[in-house]
Amino acid sequence: MKWNSENEQEVLRLRSAGFSYEKIAKALGATASSVKHKARRLGQSANLDKYKHTEEKRAQAAKFLVGSNLHILETHGGFGGMTEFYRDFGEVECYDIKQDRVDAVNNMGMENVTAVKGDSEKEIYRLLAFDCRYDVVDIDPYGMPSRYFPHAFSLVDDGLMLITLPMVGVAQMNKITIRHLHAFWGVTEERGASYVDAVLCRLADYAFMHGRGFEVLDVAKIDRIYRLCLRVKKESLCDLVGLRVSRGSCQIDDKQLDIWE
Protein backbone atom coordinates (compact mmCIF):
# COMPACT_ATOMS: atom_id res chain seq x y z
CA MET A 1 0.00 0.00 0.00
CA LYS A 2 1.23 3.50 -0.84
CA TRP A 3 0.87 6.07 1.95
CA ASN A 4 -0.80 9.42 1.28
CA SER A 5 -2.26 12.22 3.40
CA GLU A 6 -5.73 10.64 3.33
CA ASN A 7 -4.81 7.24 4.73
CA GLU A 8 -2.31 8.84 7.16
CA GLN A 9 -5.16 10.87 8.65
CA GLU A 10 -7.25 7.69 8.80
CA VAL A 11 -4.51 6.02 10.85
CA LEU A 12 -4.56 8.89 13.34
CA ARG A 13 -8.37 8.88 13.50
CA LEU A 14 -8.60 5.14 14.10
CA ARG A 15 -5.80 5.13 16.68
CA SER A 16 -7.45 7.96 18.62
CA ALA A 17 -10.67 5.89 18.54
CA GLY A 18 -8.81 3.03 20.22
CA PHE A 19 -8.38 0.64 17.29
CA SER A 20 -5.40 -1.73 17.38
CA TYR A 21 -2.67 -1.64 14.73
CA GLU A 22 -3.90 -5.01 13.47
CA LYS A 23 -7.47 -3.76 12.94
CA ILE A 24 -6.27 -0.56 11.27
CA ALA A 25 -4.00 -2.59 8.98
CA LYS A 26 -6.90 -4.83 7.99
CA ALA A 27 -9.10 -1.81 7.24
CA LEU A 28 -6.42 -0.15 5.10
CA GLY A 29 -5.04 -3.24 3.43
CA ALA A 30 -1.61 -2.77 4.99
CA THR A 31 0.55 -4.71 7.43
CA ALA A 32 0.35 -4.09 11.19
CA SER A 33 4.09 -3.35 11.24
CA SER A 34 3.72 -0.71 8.50
CA VAL A 35 0.82 0.95 10.33
CA LYS A 36 2.73 0.98 13.61
CA HIS A 37 5.77 2.66 12.07
CA LYS A 38 3.62 5.17 10.21
CA ALA A 39 1.74 6.09 13.42
CA ARG A 40 5.05 6.68 15.16
CA ARG A 41 6.36 8.88 12.35
CA LEU A 42 3.17 10.93 12.39
CA GLY A 43 3.51 11.35 16.14
CA GLN A 44 7.07 12.62 15.73
CA SER A 45 5.96 15.09 13.06
CA ALA A 46 3.19 16.32 15.34
CA ASN A 47 5.80 17.12 18.01
CA LEU A 48 4.35 14.74 20.59
CA ASP A 49 6.62 14.61 23.64
CA LYS A 50 6.29 10.85 24.09
CA TYR A 51 8.31 10.52 20.88
CA LYS A 52 10.77 13.39 21.51
CA HIS A 53 11.91 12.53 25.06
CA THR A 54 13.10 16.11 25.54
CA GLU A 55 13.27 16.03 29.32
CA GLU A 56 15.32 12.83 29.39
CA LYS A 57 17.72 14.17 26.77
CA ARG A 58 18.14 17.43 28.67
CA ALA A 59 18.81 15.63 31.95
CA GLN A 60 21.54 13.53 30.38
CA ALA A 61 23.25 16.44 28.61
CA ALA A 62 23.12 18.60 31.76
CA LYS A 63 25.37 16.12 33.58
CA PHE A 64 28.23 16.74 31.15
CA LEU A 65 27.78 20.26 29.75
CA VAL A 66 30.12 22.69 31.44
CA GLY A 67 31.05 26.29 30.80
CA SER A 68 29.51 29.00 28.67
CA ASN A 69 30.13 30.52 25.25
CA LEU A 70 30.08 27.03 23.77
CA HIS A 71 29.63 26.56 20.04
CA ILE A 72 26.83 24.00 19.59
CA LEU A 73 25.52 22.21 16.50
CA GLU A 74 22.19 20.40 16.27
CA THR A 75 21.78 18.36 13.11
CA HIS A 76 18.02 18.21 13.72
CA GLY A 77 16.54 21.21 15.50
CA GLY A 78 12.98 19.89 15.40
CA PHE A 79 10.66 22.31 17.19
CA GLY A 80 13.41 23.66 19.45
CA GLY A 81 13.12 21.49 22.55
CA MET A 82 16.86 20.90 22.90
CA THR A 83 17.71 24.20 21.20
CA GLU A 84 16.04 26.11 24.01
CA PHE A 85 18.13 24.12 26.49
CA TYR A 86 21.42 24.50 24.63
CA ARG A 87 21.13 28.26 24.16
CA ASP A 88 21.84 28.72 27.90
CA PHE A 89 25.32 27.35 27.26
CA GLY A 90 26.33 29.40 24.24
CA GLU A 91 25.72 29.87 20.52
CA VAL A 92 23.52 27.30 18.78
CA GLU A 93 23.37 26.45 15.10
CA CYS A 94 20.60 24.04 14.14
CA TYR A 95 19.24 22.54 10.95
CA ASP A 96 15.98 20.97 9.97
CA ILE A 97 14.63 19.87 6.62
CA LYS A 98 11.07 21.01 7.44
CA GLN A 99 10.34 24.73 7.13
CA ASP A 100 7.63 24.73 9.83
CA ARG A 101 10.15 23.42 12.37
CA VAL A 102 12.72 26.04 11.41
CA ASP A 103 10.03 28.73 11.66
CA ALA A 104 9.00 27.44 15.10
CA VAL A 105 12.57 27.79 16.40
CA ASN A 106 13.08 31.23 14.86
CA ASN A 107 9.73 32.43 16.24
CA MET A 108 10.87 31.61 19.78
CA GLY A 109 13.01 34.77 19.61
CA MET A 110 16.09 33.20 21.19
CA GLU A 111 19.32 35.16 21.03
CA ASN A 112 22.45 33.37 19.80
CA VAL A 113 20.37 30.77 17.94
CA THR A 114 20.52 30.30 14.18
CA ALA A 115 17.97 27.92 12.67
CA VAL A 116 18.45 27.01 9.03
CA LYS A 117 16.31 25.00 6.62
CA GLY A 118 18.49 22.34 5.10
CA ASP A 119 19.38 18.69 4.86
CA SER A 120 22.08 18.34 7.50
CA GLU A 121 23.35 15.13 5.88
CA LYS A 122 24.52 17.41 3.06
CA GLU A 123 25.11 20.62 5.00
CA ILE A 124 27.66 18.88 7.20
CA TYR A 125 30.01 18.66 4.21
CA ARG A 126 29.83 22.43 3.79
CA LEU A 127 30.68 22.90 7.47
CA LEU A 128 33.69 20.64 7.05
CA ALA A 129 34.78 22.49 3.90
CA PHE A 130 34.85 25.72 5.92
CA ASP A 131 36.78 23.99 8.71
CA CYS A 132 34.03 24.56 11.30
CA ARG A 133 34.52 23.24 14.82
CA TYR A 134 32.02 22.81 17.66
CA ASP A 135 32.16 22.17 21.39
CA VAL A 136 28.96 20.12 21.24
CA VAL A 137 27.50 18.19 18.30
CA ASP A 138 24.04 16.68 18.77
CA ILE A 139 23.16 14.12 16.11
CA ASP A 140 19.47 13.37 16.60
CA PRO A 141 17.94 12.11 13.33
CA TYR A 142 14.50 10.57 12.90
CA GLY A 143 16.16 7.30 11.85
CA MET A 144 19.65 5.87 12.13
CA PRO A 145 22.58 8.33 12.43
CA SER A 146 24.63 6.33 9.91
CA ARG A 147 25.20 8.93 7.21
CA TYR A 148 26.91 11.37 9.58
CA PHE A 149 29.92 9.12 9.99
CA PRO A 150 32.85 9.00 9.88
CA HIS A 151 33.10 12.68 8.87
CA ALA A 152 31.09 14.11 11.80
CA PHE A 153 34.04 13.43 14.10
CA SER A 154 36.05 16.13 12.31
CA LEU A 155 33.62 18.73 13.66
CA VAL A 156 34.92 18.20 17.22
CA ASP A 157 38.50 18.75 18.42
CA ASP A 158 37.70 18.50 22.12
CA GLY A 159 34.07 18.34 23.17
CA LEU A 160 30.86 16.39 23.45
CA MET A 161 29.01 14.36 20.85
CA LEU A 162 25.48 13.19 21.62
CA ILE A 163 23.97 10.59 19.31
CA THR A 164 20.44 9.21 19.15
CA LEU A 165 20.46 5.53 18.23
CA PRO A 166 17.09 3.87 17.58
CA MET A 167 16.63 0.36 18.93
CA VAL A 168 16.56 -2.42 16.39
CA GLY A 169 13.00 -2.77 15.14
CA VAL A 170 12.05 0.91 15.39
CA ALA A 171 12.64 1.07 11.66
CA GLN A 172 10.73 -1.58 9.76
CA MET A 173 12.97 -4.63 9.46
CA ASN A 174 13.52 -5.93 5.95
CA LYS A 175 16.51 -7.10 3.92
CA ILE A 176 17.67 -3.52 3.28
CA THR A 177 17.48 -2.58 6.98
CA ILE A 178 19.36 -5.71 8.00
CA ARG A 179 22.05 -5.07 5.40
CA HIS A 180 22.26 -1.41 6.46
CA LEU A 181 22.87 -2.34 10.10
CA HIS A 182 25.58 -4.76 9.09
CA ALA A 183 27.28 -2.49 6.53
CA PHE A 184 27.38 0.69 8.67
CA TRP A 185 27.59 -0.76 12.18
CA GLY A 186 28.67 -4.38 11.98
CA VAL A 187 25.46 -5.38 13.75
CA THR A 188 24.60 -9.05 13.42
CA GLU A 189 22.42 -9.48 16.52
CA GLU A 190 19.14 -7.73 17.00
CA ARG A 191 18.74 -6.98 20.67
CA GLY A 192 20.46 -5.98 23.89
CA ALA A 193 23.91 -4.82 24.84
CA SER A 194 25.56 -6.57 21.88
CA TYR A 195 23.85 -4.08 19.55
CA VAL A 196 25.10 -1.01 21.41
CA ASP A 197 28.57 -2.54 21.81
CA ALA A 198 28.79 -3.19 18.07
CA VAL A 199 27.81 0.43 17.32
CA LEU A 200 30.38 1.79 19.80
CA CYS A 201 33.10 -0.38 18.26
CA ARG A 202 32.27 0.91 14.79
CA LEU A 203 32.17 4.50 16.11
CA ALA A 204 35.70 3.96 17.46
CA ASP A 205 36.78 2.94 13.95
CA TYR A 206 35.05 5.98 12.46
CA ALA A 207 36.69 8.29 15.01
CA PHE A 208 40.13 6.83 14.21
CA MET A 209 39.61 7.58 10.50
CA HIS A 210 39.51 11.28 11.44
CA GLY A 211 42.21 11.22 14.10
CA ARG A 212 39.86 11.25 17.07
CA GLY A 213 39.39 9.13 20.14
CA PHE A 214 36.49 9.19 22.54
CA GLU A 215 35.41 8.24 26.02
CA VAL A 216 31.89 6.90 26.54
CA LEU A 217 30.38 9.11 29.23
CA ASP A 218 26.87 7.69 29.22
CA VAL A 219 24.51 5.35 27.39
CA ALA A 220 20.89 6.05 28.31
CA LYS A 221 18.03 3.83 27.20
CA ILE A 222 14.95 6.00 26.71
CA ASP A 223 11.84 4.14 25.56
CA ARG A 224 12.77 2.91 22.04
CA ILE A 225 16.05 4.77 21.63
CA TYR A 226 19.54 4.84 23.10
CA ARG A 227 21.17 8.18 23.73
CA LEU A 228 24.97 8.01 23.53
CA CYS A 229 27.12 10.71 25.12
CA LEU A 230 30.79 10.73 24.07
CA ARG A 231 33.73 12.92 25.05
CA VAL A 232 35.59 13.34 21.73
CA LYS A 233 39.18 14.49 21.49
CA LYS A 234 41.57 15.02 18.58
CA GLU A 235 44.67 12.88 19.00
CA SER A 236 47.67 11.79 16.98
CA LEU A 237 47.31 8.45 15.24
CA CYS A 238 50.45 7.28 17.05
CA ASP A 239 48.78 7.89 20.40
CA LEU A 240 45.57 6.23 19.26
CA VAL A 241 47.38 2.99 18.37
CA GLY A 242 50.01 3.14 21.13
CA LEU A 243 52.90 3.75 18.74
CA ARG A 244 56.04 5.58 19.91
CA VAL A 245 58.59 6.35 17.22
CA SER A 246 62.26 7.31 17.54
CA ARG A 247 65.04 7.41 14.98
CA GLY A 248 65.86 3.88 13.80
CA SER A 249 63.17 2.09 15.83
CA CYS A 250 59.61 2.22 16.97
CA GLN A 251 57.73 0.82 19.92
CA ILE A 252 54.17 -0.45 19.86
CA ASP A 253 52.99 -0.80 23.42
CA ASP A 254 55.78 -2.94 24.97
CA LYS A 255 57.26 -4.33 21.74
CA GLN A 256 60.44 -2.78 20.29
CA LEU A 257 60.82 -3.00 16.52
CA ASP A 258 63.77 -2.08 14.27
CA ILE A 259 62.91 0.04 11.25
CA TRP A 260 64.89 1.20 8.25
CA GLU A 261 66.92 4.38 8.57
CSV table of C-alpha atoms in Angstrom, one decimal:
chain,number,residue,atom,x,y,z
A,1,MET,CA,0.0,0.0,0.0
A,2,LYS,CA,1.2,3.5,-0.8
A,3,TRP,CA,0.9,6.1,1.9
A,4,ASN,CA,-0.8,9.4,1.3
A,5,SER,CA,-2.3,12.2,3.4
A,6,GLU,CA,-5.7,10.6,3.3
A,7,ASN,CA,-4.8,7.2,4.7
A,8,GLU,CA,-2.3,8.8,7.2
A,9,GLN,CA,-5.2,10.9,8.7
A,10,GLU,CA,-7.3,7.7,8.8
A,11,VAL,CA,-4.5,6.0,10.9
A,12,LEU,CA,-4.6,8.9,13.3
A,13,ARG,CA,-8.4,8.9,13.5
A,14,LEU,CA,-8.6,5.1,14.1
A,15,ARG,CA,-5.8,5.1,16.7
A,16,SER,CA,-7.4,8.0,18.6
A,17,ALA,CA,-10.7,5.9,18.5
A,18,GLY,CA,-8.8,3.0,20.2
A,19,PHE,CA,-8.4,0.6,17.3
A,20,SER,CA,-5.4,-1.7,17.4
A,21,TYR,CA,-2.7,-1.6,14.7
A,22,GLU,CA,-3.9,-5.0,13.5
A,23,LYS,CA,-7.5,-3.8,12.9
A,24,ILE,CA,-6.3,-0.6,11.3
A,25,ALA,CA,-4.0,-2.6,9.0
A,26,LYS,CA,-6.9,-4.8,8.0
A,27,ALA,CA,-9.1,-1.8,7.2
A,28,LEU,CA,-6.4,-0.1,5.1
A,29,GLY,CA,-5.0,-3.2,3.4
A,30,ALA,CA,-1.6,-2.8,5.0
A,31,THR,CA,0.6,-4.7,7.4
A,32,ALA,CA,0.4,-4.1,11.2
A,33,SER,CA,4.1,-3.3,11.2
A,34,SER,CA,3.7,-0.7,8.5
A,35,VAL,CA,0.8,1.0,10.3
A,36,LYS,CA,2.7,1.0,13.6
A,37,HIS,CA,5.8,2.7,12.1
A,38,LYS,CA,3.6,5.2,10.2
A,39,ALA,CA,1.7,6.1,13.4
A,40,ARG,CA,5.1,6.7,15.2
A,41,ARG,CA,6.4,8.9,12.3
A,42,LEU,CA,3.2,10.9,12.4
A,43,GLY,CA,3.5,11.3,16.1
A,44,GLN,CA,7.1,12.6,15.7
A,45,SER,CA,6.0,15.1,13.1
A,46,ALA,CA,3.2,16.3,15.3
A,47,ASN,CA,5.8,17.1,18.0
A,48,LEU,CA,4.3,14.7,20.6
A,49,ASP,CA,6.6,14.6,23.6
A,50,LYS,CA,6.3,10.9,24.1
A,51,TYR,CA,8.3,10.5,20.9
A,52,LYS,CA,10.8,13.4,21.5
A,53,HIS,CA,11.9,12.5,25.1
A,54,THR,CA,13.1,16.1,25.5
A,55,GLU,CA,13.3,16.0,29.3
A,56,GLU,CA,15.3,12.8,29.4
A,57,LYS,CA,17.7,14.2,26.8
A,58,ARG,CA,18.1,17.4,28.7
A,59,ALA,CA,18.8,15.6,31.9
A,60,GLN,CA,21.5,13.5,30.4
A,61,ALA,CA,23.2,16.4,28.6
A,62,ALA,CA,23.1,18.6,31.8
A,63,LYS,CA,25.4,16.1,33.6
A,64,PHE,CA,28.2,16.7,31.1
A,65,LEU,CA,27.8,20.3,29.8
A,66,VAL,CA,30.1,22.7,31.4
A,67,GLY,CA,31.0,26.3,30.8
A,68,SER,CA,29.5,29.0,28.7
A,69,ASN,CA,30.1,30.5,25.3
A,70,LEU,CA,30.1,27.0,23.8
A,71,HIS,CA,29.6,26.6,20.0
A,72,ILE,CA,26.8,24.0,19.6
A,73,LEU,CA,25.5,22.2,16.5
A,74,GLU,CA,22.2,20.4,16.3
A,75,THR,CA,21.8,18.4,13.1
A,76,HIS,CA,18.0,18.2,13.7
A,77,GLY,CA,16.5,21.2,15.5
A,78,GLY,CA,13.0,19.9,15.4
A,79,PHE,CA,10.7,22.3,17.2
A,80,GLY,CA,13.4,23.7,19.5
A,81,GLY,CA,13.1,21.5,22.6
A,82,MET,CA,16.9,20.9,22.9
A,83,THR,CA,17.7,24.2,21.2
A,84,GLU,CA,16.0,26.1,24.0
A,85,PHE,CA,18.1,24.1,26.5
A,86,TYR,CA,21.4,24.5,24.6
A,87,ARG,CA,21.1,28.3,24.2
A,88,ASP,CA,21.8,28.7,27.9
A,89,PHE,CA,25.3,27.3,27.3
A,90,GLY,CA,26.3,29.4,24.2
A,91,GLU,CA,25.7,29.9,20.5
A,92,VAL,CA,23.5,27.3,18.8
A,93,GLU,CA,23.4,26.4,15.1
A,94,CYS,CA,20.6,24.0,14.1
A,95,TYR,CA,19.2,22.5,11.0
A,96,ASP,CA,16.0,21.0,10.0
A,97,ILE,CA,14.6,19.9,6.6
A,98,LYS,CA,11.1,21.0,7.4
A,99,GLN,CA,10.3,24.7,7.1
A,100,ASP,CA,7.6,24.7,9.8
A,101,ARG,CA,10.1,23.4,12.4
A,102,VAL,CA,12.7,26.0,11.4
A,103,ASP,CA,10.0,28.7,11.7
A,104,ALA,CA,9.0,27.4,15.1
A,105,VAL,CA,12.6,27.8,16.4
A,106,ASN,CA,13.1,31.2,14.9
A,107,ASN,CA,9.7,32.4,16.2
A,108,MET,CA,10.9,31.6,19.8
A,109,GLY,CA,13.0,34.8,19.6
A,110,MET,CA,16.1,33.2,21.2
A,111,GLU,CA,19.3,35.2,21.0
A,112,ASN,CA,22.4,33.4,19.8
A,113,VAL,CA,20.4,30.8,17.9
A,114,THR,CA,20.5,30.3,14.2
A,115,ALA,CA,18.0,27.9,12.7
A,116,VAL,CA,18.5,27.0,9.0
A,117,LYS,CA,16.3,25.0,6.6
A,118,GLY,CA,18.5,22.3,5.1
A,119,ASP,CA,19.4,18.7,4.9
A,120,SER,CA,22.1,18.3,7.5
A,121,GLU,CA,23.3,15.1,5.9
A,122,LYS,CA,24.5,17.4,3.1
A,123,GLU,CA,25.1,20.6,5.0
A,124,ILE,CA,27.7,18.9,7.2
A,125,TYR,CA,30.0,18.7,4.2
A,126,ARG,CA,29.8,22.4,3.8
A,127,LEU,CA,30.7,22.9,7.5
A,128,LEU,CA,33.7,20.6,7.0
A,129,ALA,CA,34.8,22.5,3.9
A,130,PHE,CA,34.8,25.7,5.9
A,131,ASP,CA,36.8,24.0,8.7
A,132,CYS,CA,34.0,24.6,11.3
A,133,ARG,CA,34.5,23.2,14.8
A,134,TYR,CA,32.0,22.8,17.7
A,135,ASP,CA,32.2,22.2,21.4
A,136,VAL,CA,29.0,20.1,21.2
A,137,VAL,CA,27.5,18.2,18.3
A,138,ASP,CA,24.0,16.7,18.8
A,139,ILE,CA,23.2,14.1,16.1
A,140,ASP,CA,19.5,13.4,16.6
A,141,PRO,CA,17.9,12.1,13.3
A,142,TYR,CA,14.5,10.6,12.9
A,143,GLY,CA,16.2,7.3,11.9
A,144,MET,CA,19.6,5.9,12.1
A,145,PRO,CA,22.6,8.3,12.4
A,146,SER,CA,24.6,6.3,9.9
A,147,ARG,CA,25.2,8.9,7.2
A,148,TYR,CA,26.9,11.4,9.6
A,149,PHE,CA,29.9,9.1,10.0
A,150,PRO,CA,32.9,9.0,9.9
A,151,HIS,CA,33.1,12.7,8.9
A,152,ALA,CA,31.1,14.1,11.8
A,153,PHE,CA,34.0,13.4,14.1
A,154,SER,CA,36.1,16.1,12.3
A,155,LEU,CA,33.6,18.7,13.7
A,156,VAL,CA,34.9,18.2,17.2
A,157,ASP,CA,38.5,18.8,18.4
A,158,ASP,CA,37.7,18.5,22.1
A,159,GLY,CA,34.1,18.3,23.2
A,160,LEU,CA,30.9,16.4,23.5
A,161,MET,CA,29.0,14.4,20.9
A,162,LEU,CA,25.5,13.2,21.6
A,163,ILE,CA,24.0,10.6,19.3
A,164,THR,CA,20.4,9.2,19.2
A,165,LEU,CA,20.5,5.5,18.2
A,166,PRO,CA,17.1,3.9,17.6
A,167,MET,CA,16.6,0.4,18.9
A,168,VAL,CA,16.6,-2.4,16.4
A,169,GLY,CA,13.0,-2.8,15.1
A,170,VAL,CA,12.0,0.9,15.4
A,171,ALA,CA,12.6,1.1,11.7
A,172,GLN,CA,10.7,-1.6,9.8
A,173,MET,CA,13.0,-4.6,9.5
A,174,ASN,CA,13.5,-5.9,5.9
A,175,LYS,CA,16.5,-7.1,3.9
A,176,ILE,CA,17.7,-3.5,3.3
A,177,THR,CA,17.5,-2.6,7.0
A,178,ILE,CA,19.4,-5.7,8.0
A,179,ARG,CA,22.1,-5.1,5.4
A,180,HIS,CA,22.3,-1.4,6.5
A,181,LEU,CA,22.9,-2.3,10.1
A,182,HIS,CA,25.6,-4.8,9.1
A,183,ALA,CA,27.3,-2.5,6.5
A,184,PHE,CA,27.4,0.7,8.7
A,185,TRP,CA,27.6,-0.8,12.2
A,186,GLY,CA,28.7,-4.4,12.0
A,187,VAL,CA,25.5,-5.4,13.7
A,188,THR,CA,24.6,-9.1,13.4
A,189,GLU,CA,22.4,-9.5,16.5
A,190,GLU,CA,19.1,-7.7,17.0
A,191,ARG,CA,18.7,-7.0,20.7
A,192,GLY,CA,20.5,-6.0,23.9
A,193,ALA,CA,23.9,-4.8,24.8
A,194,SER,CA,25.6,-6.6,21.9
A,195,TYR,CA,23.8,-4.1,19.6
A,196,VAL,CA,25.1,-1.0,21.4
A,197,ASP,CA,28.6,-2.5,21.8
A,198,ALA,CA,28.8,-3.2,18.1
A,199,VAL,CA,27.8,0.4,17.3
A,200,LEU,CA,30.4,1.8,19.8
A,201,CYS,CA,33.1,-0.4,18.3
A,202,ARG,CA,32.3,0.9,14.8
A,203,LEU,CA,32.2,4.5,16.1
A,204,ALA,CA,35.7,4.0,17.5
A,205,ASP,CA,36.8,2.9,13.9
A,206,TYR,CA,35.1,6.0,12.5
A,207,ALA,CA,36.7,8.3,15.0
A,208,PHE,CA,40.1,6.8,14.2
A,209,MET,CA,39.6,7.6,10.5
A,210,HIS,CA,39.5,11.3,11.4
A,211,GLY,CA,42.2,11.2,14.1
A,212,ARG,CA,39.9,11.3,17.1
A,213,GLY,CA,39.4,9.1,20.1
A,214,PHE,CA,36.5,9.2,22.5
A,215,GLU,CA,35.4,8.2,26.0
A,216,VAL,CA,31.9,6.9,26.5
A,217,LEU,CA,30.4,9.1,29.2
A,218,ASP,CA,26.9,7.7,29.2
A,219,VAL,CA,24.5,5.4,27.4
A,220,ALA,CA,20.9,6.1,28.3
A,221,LYS,CA,18.0,3.8,27.2
A,222,ILE,CA,14.9,6.0,26.7
A,223,ASP,CA,11.8,4.1,25.6
A,224,ARG,CA,12.8,2.9,22.0
A,225,ILE,CA,16.1,4.8,21.6
A,226,TYR,CA,19.5,4.8,23.1
A,227,ARG,CA,21.2,8.2,23.7
A,228,LEU,CA,25.0,8.0,23.5
A,229,CYS,CA,27.1,10.7,25.1
A,230,LEU,CA,30.8,10.7,24.1
A,231,ARG,CA,33.7,12.9,25.0
A,232,VAL,CA,35.6,13.3,21.7
A,233,LYS,CA,39.2,14.5,21.5
A,234,LYS,CA,41.6,15.0,18.6
A,235,GLU,CA,44.7,12.9,19.0
A,236,SER,CA,47.7,11.8,17.0
A,237,LEU,CA,47.3,8.5,15.2
A,238,CYS,CA,50.5,7.3,17.0
A,239,ASP,CA,48.8,7.9,20.4
A,240,LEU,CA,45.6,6.2,19.3
A,241,VAL,CA,47.4,3.0,18.4
A,242,GLY,CA,50.0,3.1,21.1
A,243,LEU,CA,52.9,3.8,18.7
A,244,ARG,CA,56.0,5.6,19.9
A,245,VAL,CA,58.6,6.3,17.2
A,246,SER,CA,62.3,7.3,17.5
A,247,ARG,CA,65.0,7.4,15.0
A,248,GLY,CA,65.9,3.9,13.8
A,249,SER,CA,63.2,2.1,15.8
A,250,CYS,CA,59.6,2.2,17.0
A,251,GLN,CA,57.7,0.8,19.9
A,252,ILE,CA,54.2,-0.5,19.9
A,253,ASP,CA,53.0,-0.8,23.4
A,254,ASP,CA,55.8,-2.9,25.0
A,255,LYS,CA,57.3,-4.3,21.7
A,256,GLN,CA,60.4,-2.8,20.3
A,257,LEU,CA,60.8,-3.0,16.5
A,258,ASP,CA,63.8,-2.1,14.3
A,259,ILE,CA,62.9,0.0,11.3
A,260,TRP,CA,64.9,1.2,8.2
A,261,GLU,CA,66.9,4.4,8.6
